[in-house]
mmCIF file of C-alpha atoms in Angstrom:
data_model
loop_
_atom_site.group_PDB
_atom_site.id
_atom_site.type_symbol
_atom_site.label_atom_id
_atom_site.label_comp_id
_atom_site.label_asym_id
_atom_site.label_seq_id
_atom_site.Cartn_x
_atom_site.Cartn_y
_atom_site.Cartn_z
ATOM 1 C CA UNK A 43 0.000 0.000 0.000
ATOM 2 C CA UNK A 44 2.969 2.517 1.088
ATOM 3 C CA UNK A 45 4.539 1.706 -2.431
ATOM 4 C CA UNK A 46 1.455 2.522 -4.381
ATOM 5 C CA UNK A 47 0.479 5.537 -2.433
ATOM 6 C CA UNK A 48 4.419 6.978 -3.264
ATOM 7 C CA UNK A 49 3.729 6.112 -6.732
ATOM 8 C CA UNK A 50 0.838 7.601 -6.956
ATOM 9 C CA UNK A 51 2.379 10.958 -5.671
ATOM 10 C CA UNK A 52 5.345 10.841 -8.121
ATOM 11 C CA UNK A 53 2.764 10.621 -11.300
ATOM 12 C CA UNK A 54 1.069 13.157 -9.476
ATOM 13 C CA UNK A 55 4.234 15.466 -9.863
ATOM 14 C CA UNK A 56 4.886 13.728 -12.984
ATOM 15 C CA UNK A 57 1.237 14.753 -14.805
ATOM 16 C CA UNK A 58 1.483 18.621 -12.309
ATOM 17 C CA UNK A 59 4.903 19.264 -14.788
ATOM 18 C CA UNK A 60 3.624 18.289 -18.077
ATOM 19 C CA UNK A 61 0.117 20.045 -17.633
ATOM 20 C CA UNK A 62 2.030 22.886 -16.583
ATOM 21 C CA UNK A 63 4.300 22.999 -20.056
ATOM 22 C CA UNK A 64 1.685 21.932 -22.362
ATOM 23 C CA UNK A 65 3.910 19.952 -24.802
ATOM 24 C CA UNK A 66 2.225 19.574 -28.022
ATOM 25 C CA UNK A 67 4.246 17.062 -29.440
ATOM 26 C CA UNK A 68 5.553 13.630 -27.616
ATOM 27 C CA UNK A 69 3.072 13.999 -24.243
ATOM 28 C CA UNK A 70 1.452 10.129 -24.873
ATOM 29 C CA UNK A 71 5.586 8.645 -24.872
ATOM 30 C CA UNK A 72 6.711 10.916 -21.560
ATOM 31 C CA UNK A 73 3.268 10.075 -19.681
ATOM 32 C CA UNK A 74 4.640 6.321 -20.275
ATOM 33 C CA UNK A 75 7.763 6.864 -18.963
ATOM 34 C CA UNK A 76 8.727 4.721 -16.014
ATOM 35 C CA UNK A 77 9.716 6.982 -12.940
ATOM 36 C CA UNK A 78 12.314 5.996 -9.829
ATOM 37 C CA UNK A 79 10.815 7.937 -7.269
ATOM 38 C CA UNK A 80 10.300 11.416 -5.614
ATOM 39 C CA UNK A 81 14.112 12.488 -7.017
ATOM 40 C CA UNK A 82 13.656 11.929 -10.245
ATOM 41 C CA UNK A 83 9.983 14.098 -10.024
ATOM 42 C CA UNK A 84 11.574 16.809 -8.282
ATOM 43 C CA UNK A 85 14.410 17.314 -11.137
ATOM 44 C CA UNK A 86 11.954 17.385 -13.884
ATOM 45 C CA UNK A 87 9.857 19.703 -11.332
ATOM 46 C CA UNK A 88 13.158 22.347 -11.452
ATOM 47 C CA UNK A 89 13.960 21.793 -15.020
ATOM 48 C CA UNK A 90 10.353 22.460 -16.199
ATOM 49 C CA UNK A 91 10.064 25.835 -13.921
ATOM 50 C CA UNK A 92 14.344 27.071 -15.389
ATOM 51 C CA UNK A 93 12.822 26.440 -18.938
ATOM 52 C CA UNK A 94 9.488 28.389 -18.754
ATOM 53 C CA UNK A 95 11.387 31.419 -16.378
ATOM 54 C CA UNK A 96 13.897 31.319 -19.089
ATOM 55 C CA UNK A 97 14.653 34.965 -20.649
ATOM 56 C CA UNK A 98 14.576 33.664 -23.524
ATOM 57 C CA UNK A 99 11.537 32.925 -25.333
ATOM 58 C CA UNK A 100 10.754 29.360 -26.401
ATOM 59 C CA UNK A 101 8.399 28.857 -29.426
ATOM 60 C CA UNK A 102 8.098 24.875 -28.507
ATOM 61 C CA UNK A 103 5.402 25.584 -25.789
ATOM 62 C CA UNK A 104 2.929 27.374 -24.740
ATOM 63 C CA UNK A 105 3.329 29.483 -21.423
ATOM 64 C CA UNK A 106 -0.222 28.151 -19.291
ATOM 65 C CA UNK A 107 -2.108 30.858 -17.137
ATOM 66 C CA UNK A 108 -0.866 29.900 -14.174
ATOM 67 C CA UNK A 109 2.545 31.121 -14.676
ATOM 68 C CA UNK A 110 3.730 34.469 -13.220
ATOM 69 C CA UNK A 111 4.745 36.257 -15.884
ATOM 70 C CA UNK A 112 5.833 39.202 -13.907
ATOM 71 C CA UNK A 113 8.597 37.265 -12.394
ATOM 72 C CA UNK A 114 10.070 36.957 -16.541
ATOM 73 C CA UNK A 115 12.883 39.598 -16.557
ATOM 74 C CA UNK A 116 11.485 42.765 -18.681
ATOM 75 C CA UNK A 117 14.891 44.485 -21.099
ATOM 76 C CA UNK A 118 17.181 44.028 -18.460
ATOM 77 C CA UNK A 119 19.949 45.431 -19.877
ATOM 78 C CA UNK A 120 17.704 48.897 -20.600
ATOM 79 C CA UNK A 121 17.453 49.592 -16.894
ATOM 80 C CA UNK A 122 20.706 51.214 -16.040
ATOM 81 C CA UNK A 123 20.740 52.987 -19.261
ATOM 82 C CA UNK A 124 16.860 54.731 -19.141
ATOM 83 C CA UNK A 125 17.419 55.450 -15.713
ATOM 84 C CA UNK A 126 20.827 57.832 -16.440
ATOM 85 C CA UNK A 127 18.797 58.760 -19.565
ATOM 86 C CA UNK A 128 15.746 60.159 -17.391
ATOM 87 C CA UNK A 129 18.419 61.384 -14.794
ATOM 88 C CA UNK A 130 20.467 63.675 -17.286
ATOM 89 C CA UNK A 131 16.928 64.809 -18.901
ATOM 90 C CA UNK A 132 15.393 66.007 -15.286
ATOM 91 C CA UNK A 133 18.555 67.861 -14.542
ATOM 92 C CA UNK A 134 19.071 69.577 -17.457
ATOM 93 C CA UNK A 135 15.231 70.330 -17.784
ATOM 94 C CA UNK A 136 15.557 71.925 -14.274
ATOM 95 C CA UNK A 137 18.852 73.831 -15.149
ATOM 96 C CA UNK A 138 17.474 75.212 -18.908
ATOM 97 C CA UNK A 139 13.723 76.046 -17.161
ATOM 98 C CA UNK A 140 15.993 78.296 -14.674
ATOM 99 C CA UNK A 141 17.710 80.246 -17.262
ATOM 100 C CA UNK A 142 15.071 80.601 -19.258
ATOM 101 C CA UNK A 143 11.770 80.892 -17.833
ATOM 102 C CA UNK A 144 12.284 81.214 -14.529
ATOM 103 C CA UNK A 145 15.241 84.107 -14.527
ATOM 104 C CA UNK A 146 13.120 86.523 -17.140
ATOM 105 C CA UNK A 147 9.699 86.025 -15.158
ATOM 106 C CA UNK A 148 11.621 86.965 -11.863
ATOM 107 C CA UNK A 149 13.828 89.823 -12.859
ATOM 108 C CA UNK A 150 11.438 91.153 -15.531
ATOM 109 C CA UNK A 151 8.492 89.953 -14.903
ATOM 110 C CA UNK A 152 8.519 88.274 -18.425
ATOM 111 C CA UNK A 153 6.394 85.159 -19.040
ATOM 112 C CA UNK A 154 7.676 83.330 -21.280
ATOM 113 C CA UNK A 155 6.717 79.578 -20.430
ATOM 114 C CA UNK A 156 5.602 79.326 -24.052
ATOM 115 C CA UNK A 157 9.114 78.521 -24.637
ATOM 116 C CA UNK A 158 8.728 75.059 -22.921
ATOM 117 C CA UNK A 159 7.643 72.614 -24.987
ATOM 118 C CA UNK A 160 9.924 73.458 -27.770
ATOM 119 C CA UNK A 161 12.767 75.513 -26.757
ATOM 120 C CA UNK A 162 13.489 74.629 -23.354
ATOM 121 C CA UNK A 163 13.009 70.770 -24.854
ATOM 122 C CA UNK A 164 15.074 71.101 -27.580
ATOM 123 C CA UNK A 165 17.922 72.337 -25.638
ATOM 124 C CA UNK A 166 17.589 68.936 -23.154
ATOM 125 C CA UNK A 167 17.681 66.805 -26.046
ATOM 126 C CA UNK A 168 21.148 67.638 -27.362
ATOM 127 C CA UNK A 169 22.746 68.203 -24.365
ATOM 128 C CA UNK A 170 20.766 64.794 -23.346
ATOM 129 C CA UNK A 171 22.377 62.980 -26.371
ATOM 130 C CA UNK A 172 25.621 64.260 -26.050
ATOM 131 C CA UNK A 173 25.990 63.736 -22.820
ATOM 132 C CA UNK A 174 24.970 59.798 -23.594
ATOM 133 C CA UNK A 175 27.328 59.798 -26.573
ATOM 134 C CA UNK A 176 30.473 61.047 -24.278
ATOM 135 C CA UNK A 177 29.681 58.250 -21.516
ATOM 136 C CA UNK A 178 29.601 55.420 -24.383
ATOM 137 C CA UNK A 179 33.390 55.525 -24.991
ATOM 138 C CA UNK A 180 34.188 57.134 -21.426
ATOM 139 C CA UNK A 181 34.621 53.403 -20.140
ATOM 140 C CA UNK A 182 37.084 52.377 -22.968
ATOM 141 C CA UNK A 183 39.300 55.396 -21.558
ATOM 142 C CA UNK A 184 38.977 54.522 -18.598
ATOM 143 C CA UNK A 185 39.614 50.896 -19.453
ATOM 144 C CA UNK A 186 42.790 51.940 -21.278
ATOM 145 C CA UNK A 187 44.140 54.432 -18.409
ATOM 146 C CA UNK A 188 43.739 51.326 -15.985
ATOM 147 C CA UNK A 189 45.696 48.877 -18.567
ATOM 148 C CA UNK A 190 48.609 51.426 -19.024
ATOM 149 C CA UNK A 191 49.007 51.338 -15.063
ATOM 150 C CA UNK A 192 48.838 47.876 -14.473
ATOM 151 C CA UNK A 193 51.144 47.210 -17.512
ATOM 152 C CA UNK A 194 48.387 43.871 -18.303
ATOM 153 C CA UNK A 195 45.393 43.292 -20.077
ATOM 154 C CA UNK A 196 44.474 40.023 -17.750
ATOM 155 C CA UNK A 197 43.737 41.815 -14.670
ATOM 156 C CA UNK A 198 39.598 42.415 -14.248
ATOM 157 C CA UNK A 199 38.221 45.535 -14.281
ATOM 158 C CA UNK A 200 36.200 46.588 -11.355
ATOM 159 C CA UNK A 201 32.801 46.057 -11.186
ATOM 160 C CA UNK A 202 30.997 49.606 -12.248
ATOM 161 C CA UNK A 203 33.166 49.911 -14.820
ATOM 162 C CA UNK A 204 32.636 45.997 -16.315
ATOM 163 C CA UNK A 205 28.715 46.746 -15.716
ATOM 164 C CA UNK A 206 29.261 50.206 -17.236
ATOM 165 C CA UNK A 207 30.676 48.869 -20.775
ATOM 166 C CA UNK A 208 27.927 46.170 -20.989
ATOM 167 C CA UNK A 209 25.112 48.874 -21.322
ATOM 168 C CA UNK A 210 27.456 51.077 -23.936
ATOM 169 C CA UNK A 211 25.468 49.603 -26.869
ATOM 170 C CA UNK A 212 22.038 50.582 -25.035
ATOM 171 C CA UNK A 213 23.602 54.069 -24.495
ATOM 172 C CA UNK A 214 24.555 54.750 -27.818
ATOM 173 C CA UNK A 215 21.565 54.180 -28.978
ATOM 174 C CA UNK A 216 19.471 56.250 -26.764
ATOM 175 C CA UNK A 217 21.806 59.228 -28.009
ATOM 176 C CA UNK A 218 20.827 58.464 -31.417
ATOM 177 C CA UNK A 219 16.918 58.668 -30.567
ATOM 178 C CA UNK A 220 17.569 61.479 -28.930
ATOM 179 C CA UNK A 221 19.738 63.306 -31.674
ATOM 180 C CA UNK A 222 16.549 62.337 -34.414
ATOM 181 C CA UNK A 223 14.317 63.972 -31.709
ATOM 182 C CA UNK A 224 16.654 67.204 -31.526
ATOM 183 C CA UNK A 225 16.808 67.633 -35.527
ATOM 184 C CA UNK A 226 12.844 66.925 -35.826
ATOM 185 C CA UNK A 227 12.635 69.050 -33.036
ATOM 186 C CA UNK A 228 15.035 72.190 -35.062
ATOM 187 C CA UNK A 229 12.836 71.488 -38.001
ATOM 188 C CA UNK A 230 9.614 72.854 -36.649
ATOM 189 C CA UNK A 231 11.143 75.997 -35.418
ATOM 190 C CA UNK A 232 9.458 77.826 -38.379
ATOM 191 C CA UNK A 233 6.024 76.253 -37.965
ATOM 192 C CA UNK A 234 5.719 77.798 -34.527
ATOM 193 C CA UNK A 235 3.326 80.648 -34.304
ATOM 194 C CA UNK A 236 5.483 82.547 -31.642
ATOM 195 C CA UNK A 237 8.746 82.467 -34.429
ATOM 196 C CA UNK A 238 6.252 83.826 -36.922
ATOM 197 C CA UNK A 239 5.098 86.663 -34.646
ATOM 198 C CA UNK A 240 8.966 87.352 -33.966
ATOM 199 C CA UNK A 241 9.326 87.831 -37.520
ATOM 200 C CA UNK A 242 7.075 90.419 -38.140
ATOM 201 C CA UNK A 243 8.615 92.208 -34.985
ATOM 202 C CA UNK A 244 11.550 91.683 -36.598
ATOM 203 C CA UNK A 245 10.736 93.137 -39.932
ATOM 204 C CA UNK A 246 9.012 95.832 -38.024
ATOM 205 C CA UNK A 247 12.337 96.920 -36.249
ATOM 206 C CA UNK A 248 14.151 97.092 -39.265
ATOM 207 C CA UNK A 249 12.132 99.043 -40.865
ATOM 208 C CA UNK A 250 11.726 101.767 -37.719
ATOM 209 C CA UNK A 251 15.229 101.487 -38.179
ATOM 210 C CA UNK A 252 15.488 102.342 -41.517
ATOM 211 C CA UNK A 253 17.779 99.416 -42.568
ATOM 212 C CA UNK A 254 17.578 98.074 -46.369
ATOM 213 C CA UNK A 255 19.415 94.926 -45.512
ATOM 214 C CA UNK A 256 19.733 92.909 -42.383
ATOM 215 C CA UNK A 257 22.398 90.813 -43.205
ATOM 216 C CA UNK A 258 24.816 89.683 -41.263
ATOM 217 C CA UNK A 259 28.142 87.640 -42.069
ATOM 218 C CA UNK A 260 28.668 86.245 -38.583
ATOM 219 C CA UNK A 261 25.693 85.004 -37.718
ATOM 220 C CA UNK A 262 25.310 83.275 -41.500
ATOM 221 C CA UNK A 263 28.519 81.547 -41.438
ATOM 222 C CA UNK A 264 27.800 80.694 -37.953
ATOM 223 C CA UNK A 265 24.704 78.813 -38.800
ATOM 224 C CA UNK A 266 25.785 77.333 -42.235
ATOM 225 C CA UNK A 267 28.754 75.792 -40.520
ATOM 226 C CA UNK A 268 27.175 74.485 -37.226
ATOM 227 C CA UNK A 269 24.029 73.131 -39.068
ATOM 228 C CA UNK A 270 26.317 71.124 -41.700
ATOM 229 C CA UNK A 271 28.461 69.718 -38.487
ATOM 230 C CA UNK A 272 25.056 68.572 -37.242
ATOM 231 C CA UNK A 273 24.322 67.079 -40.453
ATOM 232 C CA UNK A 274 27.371 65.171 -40.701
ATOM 233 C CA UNK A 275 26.965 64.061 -37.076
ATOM 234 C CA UNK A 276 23.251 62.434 -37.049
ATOM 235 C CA UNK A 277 24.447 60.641 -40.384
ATOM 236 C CA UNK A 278 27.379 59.171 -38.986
ATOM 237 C CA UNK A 279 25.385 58.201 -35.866
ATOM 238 C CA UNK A 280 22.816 56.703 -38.030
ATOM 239 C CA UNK A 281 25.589 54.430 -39.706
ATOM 240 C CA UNK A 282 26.839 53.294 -36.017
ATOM 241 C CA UNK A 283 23.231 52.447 -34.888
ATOM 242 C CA UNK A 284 22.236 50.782 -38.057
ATOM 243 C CA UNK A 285 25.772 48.265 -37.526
ATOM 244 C CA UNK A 286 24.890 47.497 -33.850
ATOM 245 C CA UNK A 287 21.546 45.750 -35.340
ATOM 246 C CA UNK A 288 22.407 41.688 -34.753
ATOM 247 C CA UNK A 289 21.403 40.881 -38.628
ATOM 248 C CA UNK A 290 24.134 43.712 -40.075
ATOM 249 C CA UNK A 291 26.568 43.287 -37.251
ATOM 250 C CA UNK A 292 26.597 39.560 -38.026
ATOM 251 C CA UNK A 293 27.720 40.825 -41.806
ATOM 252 C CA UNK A 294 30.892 42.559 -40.580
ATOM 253 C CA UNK A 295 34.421 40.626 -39.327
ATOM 254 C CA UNK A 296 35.623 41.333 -35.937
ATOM 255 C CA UNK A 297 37.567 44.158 -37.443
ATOM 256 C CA UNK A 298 35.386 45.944 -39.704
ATOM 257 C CA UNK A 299 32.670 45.989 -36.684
ATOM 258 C CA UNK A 300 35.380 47.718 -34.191
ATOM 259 C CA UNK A 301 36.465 50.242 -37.220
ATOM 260 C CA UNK A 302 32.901 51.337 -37.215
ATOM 261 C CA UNK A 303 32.082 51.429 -33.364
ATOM 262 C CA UNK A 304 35.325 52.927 -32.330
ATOM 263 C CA UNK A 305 36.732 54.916 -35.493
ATOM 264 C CA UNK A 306 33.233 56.475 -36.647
ATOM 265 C CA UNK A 307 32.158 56.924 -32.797
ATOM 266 C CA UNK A 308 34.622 59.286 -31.908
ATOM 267 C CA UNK A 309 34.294 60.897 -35.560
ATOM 268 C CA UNK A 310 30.417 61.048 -34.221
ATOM 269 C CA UNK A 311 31.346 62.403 -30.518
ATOM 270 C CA UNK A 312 33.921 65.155 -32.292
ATOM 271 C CA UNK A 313 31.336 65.968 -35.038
ATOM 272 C CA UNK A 314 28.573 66.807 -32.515
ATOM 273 C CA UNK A 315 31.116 68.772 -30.353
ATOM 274 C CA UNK A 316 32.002 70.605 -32.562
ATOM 275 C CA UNK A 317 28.361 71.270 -33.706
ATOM 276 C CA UNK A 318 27.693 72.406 -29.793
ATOM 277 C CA UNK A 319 30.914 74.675 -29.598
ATOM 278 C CA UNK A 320 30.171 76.614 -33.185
ATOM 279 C CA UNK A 321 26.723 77.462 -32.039
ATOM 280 C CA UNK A 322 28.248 79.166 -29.121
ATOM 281 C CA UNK A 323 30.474 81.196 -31.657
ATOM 282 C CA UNK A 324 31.104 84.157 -29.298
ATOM 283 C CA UNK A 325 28.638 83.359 -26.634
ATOM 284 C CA UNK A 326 31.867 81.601 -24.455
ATOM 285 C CA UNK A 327 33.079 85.625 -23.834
ATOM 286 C CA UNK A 328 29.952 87.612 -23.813
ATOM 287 C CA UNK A 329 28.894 87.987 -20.141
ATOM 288 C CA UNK A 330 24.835 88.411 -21.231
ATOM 289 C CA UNK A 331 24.210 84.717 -21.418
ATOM 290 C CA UNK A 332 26.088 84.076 -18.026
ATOM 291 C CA UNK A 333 22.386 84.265 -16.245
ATOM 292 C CA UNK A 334 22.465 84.693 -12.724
ATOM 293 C CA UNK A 335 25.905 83.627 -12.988
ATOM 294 C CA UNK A 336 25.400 80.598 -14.806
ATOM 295 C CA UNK A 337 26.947 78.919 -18.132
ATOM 296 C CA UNK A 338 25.341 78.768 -21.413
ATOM 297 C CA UNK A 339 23.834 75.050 -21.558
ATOM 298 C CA UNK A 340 26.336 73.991 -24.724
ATOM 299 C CA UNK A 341 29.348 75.048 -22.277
ATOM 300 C CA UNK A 342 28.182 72.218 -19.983
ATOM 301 C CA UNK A 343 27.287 70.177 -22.720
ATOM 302 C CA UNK A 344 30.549 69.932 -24.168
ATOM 303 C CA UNK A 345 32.637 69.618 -21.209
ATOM 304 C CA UNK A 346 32.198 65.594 -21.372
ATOM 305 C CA UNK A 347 33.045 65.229 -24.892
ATOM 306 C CA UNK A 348 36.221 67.418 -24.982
ATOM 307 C CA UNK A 349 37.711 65.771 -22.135
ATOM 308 C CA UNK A 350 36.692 62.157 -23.571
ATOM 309 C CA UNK A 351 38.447 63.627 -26.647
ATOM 310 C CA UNK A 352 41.445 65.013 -24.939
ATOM 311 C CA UNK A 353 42.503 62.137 -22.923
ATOM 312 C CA UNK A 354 41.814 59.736 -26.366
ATOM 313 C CA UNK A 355 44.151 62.339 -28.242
ATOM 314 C CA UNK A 356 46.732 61.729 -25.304
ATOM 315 C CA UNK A 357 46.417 57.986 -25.535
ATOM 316 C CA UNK A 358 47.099 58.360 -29.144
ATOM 317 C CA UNK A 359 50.126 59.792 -28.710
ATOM 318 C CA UNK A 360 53.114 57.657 -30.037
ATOM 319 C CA UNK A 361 54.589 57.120 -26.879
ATOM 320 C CA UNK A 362 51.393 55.802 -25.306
ATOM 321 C CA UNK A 363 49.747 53.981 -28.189
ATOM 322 C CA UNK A 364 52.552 51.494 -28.845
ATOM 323 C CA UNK A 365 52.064 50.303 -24.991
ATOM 324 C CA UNK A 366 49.037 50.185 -24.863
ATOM 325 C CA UNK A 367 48.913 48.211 -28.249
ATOM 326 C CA UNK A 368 51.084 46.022 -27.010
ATOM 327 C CA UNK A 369 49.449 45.301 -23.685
ATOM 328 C CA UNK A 370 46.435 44.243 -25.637
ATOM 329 C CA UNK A 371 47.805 41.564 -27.683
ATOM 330 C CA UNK A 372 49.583 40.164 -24.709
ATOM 331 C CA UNK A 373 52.679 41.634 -23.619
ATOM 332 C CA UNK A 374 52.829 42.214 -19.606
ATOM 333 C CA UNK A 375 54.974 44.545 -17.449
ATOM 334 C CA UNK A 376 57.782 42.392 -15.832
ATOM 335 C CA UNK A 377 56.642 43.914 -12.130
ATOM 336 C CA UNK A 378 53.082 43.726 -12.828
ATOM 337 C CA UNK A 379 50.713 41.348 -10.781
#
């Protein structure tokens, strides 16, 4: 009686596992399978619940009701990267609302909150992007700094910084959005009814003024030149997020793929600073956009970049590329560890 009642409890567990994966093909042959006891149950038990809370999905079954989906792990690797994403957006929201809604309603009782949803916005979004774009190949610097001092390639990175270059892909490509955003975003400036209502002022003031022409070098070769930069920028981005899709990357050799992350990335990062810095132009000196003692936004927004670019440049260097190059394919520092 004992013996029956146990087997009767392991085709219990038995029948619990395969009503729970719902196997469409081969059920009748594993329902006839001869069982040992409460082991053998319990190991089909564990592998059943790893394969159906596998990341992965699995087009060979059907996941029942029963299961907890919410307990399936939802873009894992996206976490890290929205949440600096978001972070970087609030701050520089906050910092861009100060200078320039907040500072002309206080001092001059100015309202001009009309400028939020497309000015203040579209002055996150590049600084956003760029700031995303800089902290993508941050980590290899890093990575190369700490190789030069410990004279090896075999010793681990820490931690952050190991976690930090598994999310660069997700990074990169968050820039991107947020670079199309930024030019769609630039495009629409002369939709907007306040730009057309600054026209007419404008046209209005020059001809109070008496002025027959309103041209003015600087401020044309300032925009031709930063616009094409921008231009040249988004495309090259487009070409690095376009690669990092698995069916194109899959098309490239190891080589070709790290020509176009690395060589074309930092082409990208110095296009795009340089698009921030011409805008400026003159704005660096003039002390009328320092508001309440603050920098312009595209000073902050190319700090980042133009160190990333700096210390790269230095690394570059004859001296320190050689080492470095050949710490990578091998070659260790007598003393080192």
């Amino acid at each position: 009686m004992e013996q029956r009642k146990e087997d009767s409890i392991v085709k219990e567990n038995v029948a619990e596992c395969l009503e729970m994966l719902e196997i469409r093909n081969d059920v009748e042959s594993l329902r006839t399978t001869e069982v040992c006891g409460h082991q053998e149950a319990q190991q089909l038990r564990e592998t059943c619940q790893h394969l159906l809370l596998c990341p992965y999905p699995v087009e060979e079954f059907e996941l029942p009701t029963s299961l907890r989906l919410q307990e399936l792990p939802l873009f894992p690797q996206w976490h890290l990267p929205l949440k600096v994403m978001a972070s970087l957006m609030v701050s520089t929201f906050l910092y861009t609302l100060l200078r320039d809604v907040v500072q002309p309603l206080v001092t001059q009782s100015r309202n001009d909150s009309y400028k939020i949803p497309i000015l203040v916005m579209n002055k996150v979004l590049p600084w956003t992007s760029i700031t995303l774009l800089a902290t993508v190949y941050l980590p290899g610097v890093l990575a190369a700094i700490l190789q030069l001092h410990r004279g090896t390639k075999y010793s681990h990175f820490p931690d952050w910084l190991g976690r930090w270059m598994s999310v660069r892909k997700q990074l990169g490509l968050l820039s991107f959005l947020l670079a199309c955003l930024h030019a769609i975003y630039s495009l629409s400036y002369p939709m907007r009814r306040s730009y057309r209502y600054k026209m007419l002022s404008w046209a209005y003031q020059q001809v109070k003024q008496n002025k027959e022409d309103a041209w003015v070098a600087d401020d044309v070769w300032r925009m031709e030149i930063y616009v094409s930069l921008g231009i040249l920028g988004l495309g090259v981005l487009a070409v690095i997020a376009v690669s990092s899709l698995p069916s194109v990357s899959e098309a490239f050799n190891w080589r070709e793929f790290q020509c176009i992350q690395r060589t074309l990335g930092y082409l990208a990062l110095l296009l795009c600073t340089a698009h921030a810095l011409v805008f400026g132009w003159r704005k660096w000196v003039e002390l009328k956009h320092y508001v309440w003692y603050t920098p312009p936004s595209f000073i902050l927004a190319s700090l980042l970049p133009a160190v990333v670019l700096s210390v790269k440049m230095v690394l570059c260097l004859p001296c320190l590329g050689r080492r470095l190059e050949r710490i990578r394919r091998g070659w260790e520092r007598p003393h080192s560890q």
